[in-house]
CSV table of C-alpha atoms in Angstrom, one decimal:
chain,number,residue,atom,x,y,z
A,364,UNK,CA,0.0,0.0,0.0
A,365,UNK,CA,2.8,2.4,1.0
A,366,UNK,CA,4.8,1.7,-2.1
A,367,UNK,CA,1.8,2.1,-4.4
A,368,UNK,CA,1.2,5.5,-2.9
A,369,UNK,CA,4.9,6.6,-3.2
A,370,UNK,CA,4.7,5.7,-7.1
A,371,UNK,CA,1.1,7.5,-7.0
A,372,UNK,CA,-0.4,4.2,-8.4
A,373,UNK,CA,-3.6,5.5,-5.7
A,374,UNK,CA,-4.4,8.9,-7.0
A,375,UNK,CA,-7.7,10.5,-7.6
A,376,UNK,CA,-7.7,12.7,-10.9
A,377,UNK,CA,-10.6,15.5,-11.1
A,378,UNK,CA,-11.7,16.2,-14.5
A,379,UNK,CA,-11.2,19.8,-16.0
A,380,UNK,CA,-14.3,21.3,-18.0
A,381,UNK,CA,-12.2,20.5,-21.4
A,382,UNK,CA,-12.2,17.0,-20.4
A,383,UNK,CA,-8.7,16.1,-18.9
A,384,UNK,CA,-8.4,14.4,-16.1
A,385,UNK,CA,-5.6,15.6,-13.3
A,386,UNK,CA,-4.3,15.6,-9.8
A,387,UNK,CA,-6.0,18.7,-8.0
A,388,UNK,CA,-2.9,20.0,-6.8
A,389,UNK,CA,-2.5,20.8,-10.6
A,390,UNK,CA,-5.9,22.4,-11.4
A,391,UNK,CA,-7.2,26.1,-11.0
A,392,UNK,CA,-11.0,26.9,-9.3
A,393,UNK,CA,-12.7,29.8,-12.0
A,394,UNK,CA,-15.0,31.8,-9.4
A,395,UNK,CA,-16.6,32.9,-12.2
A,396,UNK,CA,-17.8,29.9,-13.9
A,397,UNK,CA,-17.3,27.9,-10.7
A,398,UNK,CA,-15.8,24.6,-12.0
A,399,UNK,CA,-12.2,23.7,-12.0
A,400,UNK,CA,-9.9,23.9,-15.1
A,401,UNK,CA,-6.4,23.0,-15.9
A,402,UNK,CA,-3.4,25.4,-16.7
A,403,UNK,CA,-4.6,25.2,-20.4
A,404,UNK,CA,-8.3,26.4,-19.9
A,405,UNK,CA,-6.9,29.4,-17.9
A,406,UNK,CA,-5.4,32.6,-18.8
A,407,UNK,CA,-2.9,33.9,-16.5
A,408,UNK,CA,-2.9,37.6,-15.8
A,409,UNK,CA,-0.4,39.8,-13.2
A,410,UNK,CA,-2.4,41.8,-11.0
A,411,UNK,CA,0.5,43.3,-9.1
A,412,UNK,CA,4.3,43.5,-9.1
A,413,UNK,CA,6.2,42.8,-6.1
A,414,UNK,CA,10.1,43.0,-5.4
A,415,UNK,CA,10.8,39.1,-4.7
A,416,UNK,CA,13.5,40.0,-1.9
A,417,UNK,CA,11.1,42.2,1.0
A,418,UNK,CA,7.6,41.1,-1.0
A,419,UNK,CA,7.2,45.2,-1.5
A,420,UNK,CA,4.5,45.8,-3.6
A,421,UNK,CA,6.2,47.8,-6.7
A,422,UNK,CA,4.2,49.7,-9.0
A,423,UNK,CA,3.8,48.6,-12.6
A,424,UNK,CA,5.9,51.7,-14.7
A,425,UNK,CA,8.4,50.9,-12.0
A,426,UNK,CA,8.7,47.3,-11.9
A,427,UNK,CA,9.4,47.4,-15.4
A,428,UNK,CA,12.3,50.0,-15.2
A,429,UNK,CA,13.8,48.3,-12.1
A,430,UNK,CA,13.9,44.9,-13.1
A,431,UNK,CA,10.9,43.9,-10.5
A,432,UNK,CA,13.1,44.6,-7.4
A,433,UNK,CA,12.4,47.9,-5.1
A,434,UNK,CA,15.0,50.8,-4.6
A,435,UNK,CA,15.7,49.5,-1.0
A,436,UNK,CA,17.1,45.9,-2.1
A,437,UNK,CA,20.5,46.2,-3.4
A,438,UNK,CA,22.7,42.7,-4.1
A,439,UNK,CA,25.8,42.4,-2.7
A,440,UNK,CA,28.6,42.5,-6.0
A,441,UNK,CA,30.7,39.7,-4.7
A,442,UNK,CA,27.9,37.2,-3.7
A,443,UNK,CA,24.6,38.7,-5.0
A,444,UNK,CA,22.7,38.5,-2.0
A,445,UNK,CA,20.8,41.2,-0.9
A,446,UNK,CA,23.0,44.3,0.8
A,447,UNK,CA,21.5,45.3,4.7
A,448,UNK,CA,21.2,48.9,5.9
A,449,UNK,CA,23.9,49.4,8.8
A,450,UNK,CA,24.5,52.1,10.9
A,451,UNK,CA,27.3,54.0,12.7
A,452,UNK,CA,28.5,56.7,14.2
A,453,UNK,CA,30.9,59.4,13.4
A,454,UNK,CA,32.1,62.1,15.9
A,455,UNK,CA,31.0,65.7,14.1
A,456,UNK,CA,34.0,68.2,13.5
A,457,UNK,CA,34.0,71.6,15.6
A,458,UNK,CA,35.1,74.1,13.4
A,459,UNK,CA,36.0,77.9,14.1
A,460,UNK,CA,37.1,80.4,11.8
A,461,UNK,CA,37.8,77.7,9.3
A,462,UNK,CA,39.7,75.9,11.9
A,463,UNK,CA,39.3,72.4,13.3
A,464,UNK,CA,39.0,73.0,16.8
A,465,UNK,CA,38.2,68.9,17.6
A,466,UNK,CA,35.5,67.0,18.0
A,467,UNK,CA,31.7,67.7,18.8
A,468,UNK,CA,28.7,65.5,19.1
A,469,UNK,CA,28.1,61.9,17.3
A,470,UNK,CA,26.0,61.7,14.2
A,471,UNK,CA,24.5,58.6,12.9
A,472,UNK,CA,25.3,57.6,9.3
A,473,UNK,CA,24.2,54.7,7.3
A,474,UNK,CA,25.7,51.9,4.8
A,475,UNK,CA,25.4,49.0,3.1
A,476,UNK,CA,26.6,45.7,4.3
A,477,UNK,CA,26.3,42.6,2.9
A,478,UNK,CA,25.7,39.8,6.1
A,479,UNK,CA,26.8,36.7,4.4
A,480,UNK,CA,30.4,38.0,3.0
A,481,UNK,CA,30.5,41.2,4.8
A,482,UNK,CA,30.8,43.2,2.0
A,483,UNK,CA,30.4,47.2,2.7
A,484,UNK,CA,29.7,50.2,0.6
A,485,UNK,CA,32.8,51.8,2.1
A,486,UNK,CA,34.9,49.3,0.5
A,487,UNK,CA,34.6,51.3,-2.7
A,488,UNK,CA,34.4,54.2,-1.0
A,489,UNK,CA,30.4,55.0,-1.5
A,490,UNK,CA,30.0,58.2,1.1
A,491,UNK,CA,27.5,57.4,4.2
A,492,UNK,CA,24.0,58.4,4.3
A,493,UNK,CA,22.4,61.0,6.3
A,494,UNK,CA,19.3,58.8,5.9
A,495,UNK,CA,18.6,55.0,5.9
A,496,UNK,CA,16.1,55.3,2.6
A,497,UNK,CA,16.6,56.7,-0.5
A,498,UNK,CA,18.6,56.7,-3.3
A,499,UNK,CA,22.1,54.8,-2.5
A,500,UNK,CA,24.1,54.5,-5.6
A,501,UNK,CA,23.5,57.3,-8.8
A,502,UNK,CA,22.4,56.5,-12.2
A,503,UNK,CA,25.9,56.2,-14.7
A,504,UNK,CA,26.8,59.5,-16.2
A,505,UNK,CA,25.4,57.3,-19.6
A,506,UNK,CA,21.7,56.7,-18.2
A,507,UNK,CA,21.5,61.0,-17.1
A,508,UNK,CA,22.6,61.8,-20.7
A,509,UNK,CA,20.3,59.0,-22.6
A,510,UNK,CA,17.0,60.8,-20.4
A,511,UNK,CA,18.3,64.3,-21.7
A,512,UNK,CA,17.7,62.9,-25.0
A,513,UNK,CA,14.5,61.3,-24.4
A,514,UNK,CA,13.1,64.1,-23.0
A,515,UNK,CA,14.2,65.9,-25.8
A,516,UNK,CA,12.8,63.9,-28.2
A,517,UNK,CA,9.2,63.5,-26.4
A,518,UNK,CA,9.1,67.7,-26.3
A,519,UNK,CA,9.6,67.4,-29.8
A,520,UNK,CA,6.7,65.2,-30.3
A,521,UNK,CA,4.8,67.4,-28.1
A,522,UNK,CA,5.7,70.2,-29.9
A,523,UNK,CA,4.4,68.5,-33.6
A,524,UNK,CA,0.6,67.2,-32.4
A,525,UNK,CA,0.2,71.3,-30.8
């Protein structure tokens, strides 16, 4: 008996609406028509993004742009997992007259650190955050200079239907 369920020789099929018969763990309920149907009977259609790392929701123009990941989850360039927001703090400089005159109260700062190779952002030198969120790393010189041009372009088009 055990064997025969280990080589699924005892399982019970449903029928989909088109006729095939299949395990249920492989057919879909329509609430709609209220009868089962099998991955061929259904249409699939994506009613949200999310960023597969935190499960953010992302919004559709910007899944699209970012790959499906949010701005907060950044992977690690030696190990490609998924960089952690740490935090530190630095003594502020006193300064008089344009002078250094030591050292005043702590500030907290922020960076990136990967928790499986240890991997920081101050390993190439990426400056600290004043704030844990936001924008970590710029866009390439490249990426700045291509949206100049689209812009340009879509003003132009602007310009021609006016």
């Amino acid at each position: 008996m055990v064997e025969s369920m280990l080589r699924n020789e005892c399982e019970v099929n449903y029928t989909c609406a088109c006729g095939k018969t299949m395990p249920l763990i492989h057919l879909f309920f329509c609430k709609y028509c209220v009868t089962l149907r099998c991955p061929k009977c259904v249409s699939h259609e994506v009613d949200s993004y999310y960023c597969p790392h935190c499960l953010e929701n992302v919004p559709s123009n910007e899944a699209k742009s970012m790959k499906n990941k949010c701005a907060n989850c950044i992977e690690c360039p030696n190990c490609t997992n998924i960089l952690q927001v740490r935090s530190a703090q630095v003594p502020m400089v006193r300064r008089e007259a344009g002078k250094v005159k030591g050292f005043g109260a702590f500030k907290k700062v922020y960076y990136r650190q990967c928790s499986f190779c240890f991997w920081t952002t101050r390993d190439i030198n990426v400056p600290d955050k004043a704030a844990a969120s936001g924008p970590w790393i710029e866009p390439p010189a490249e990426d700045k200079w291509m949206t100049e041009i689209i812009n340009y372009y879509r003003h132009l088009i602007q310009k021609e239907k006016s």
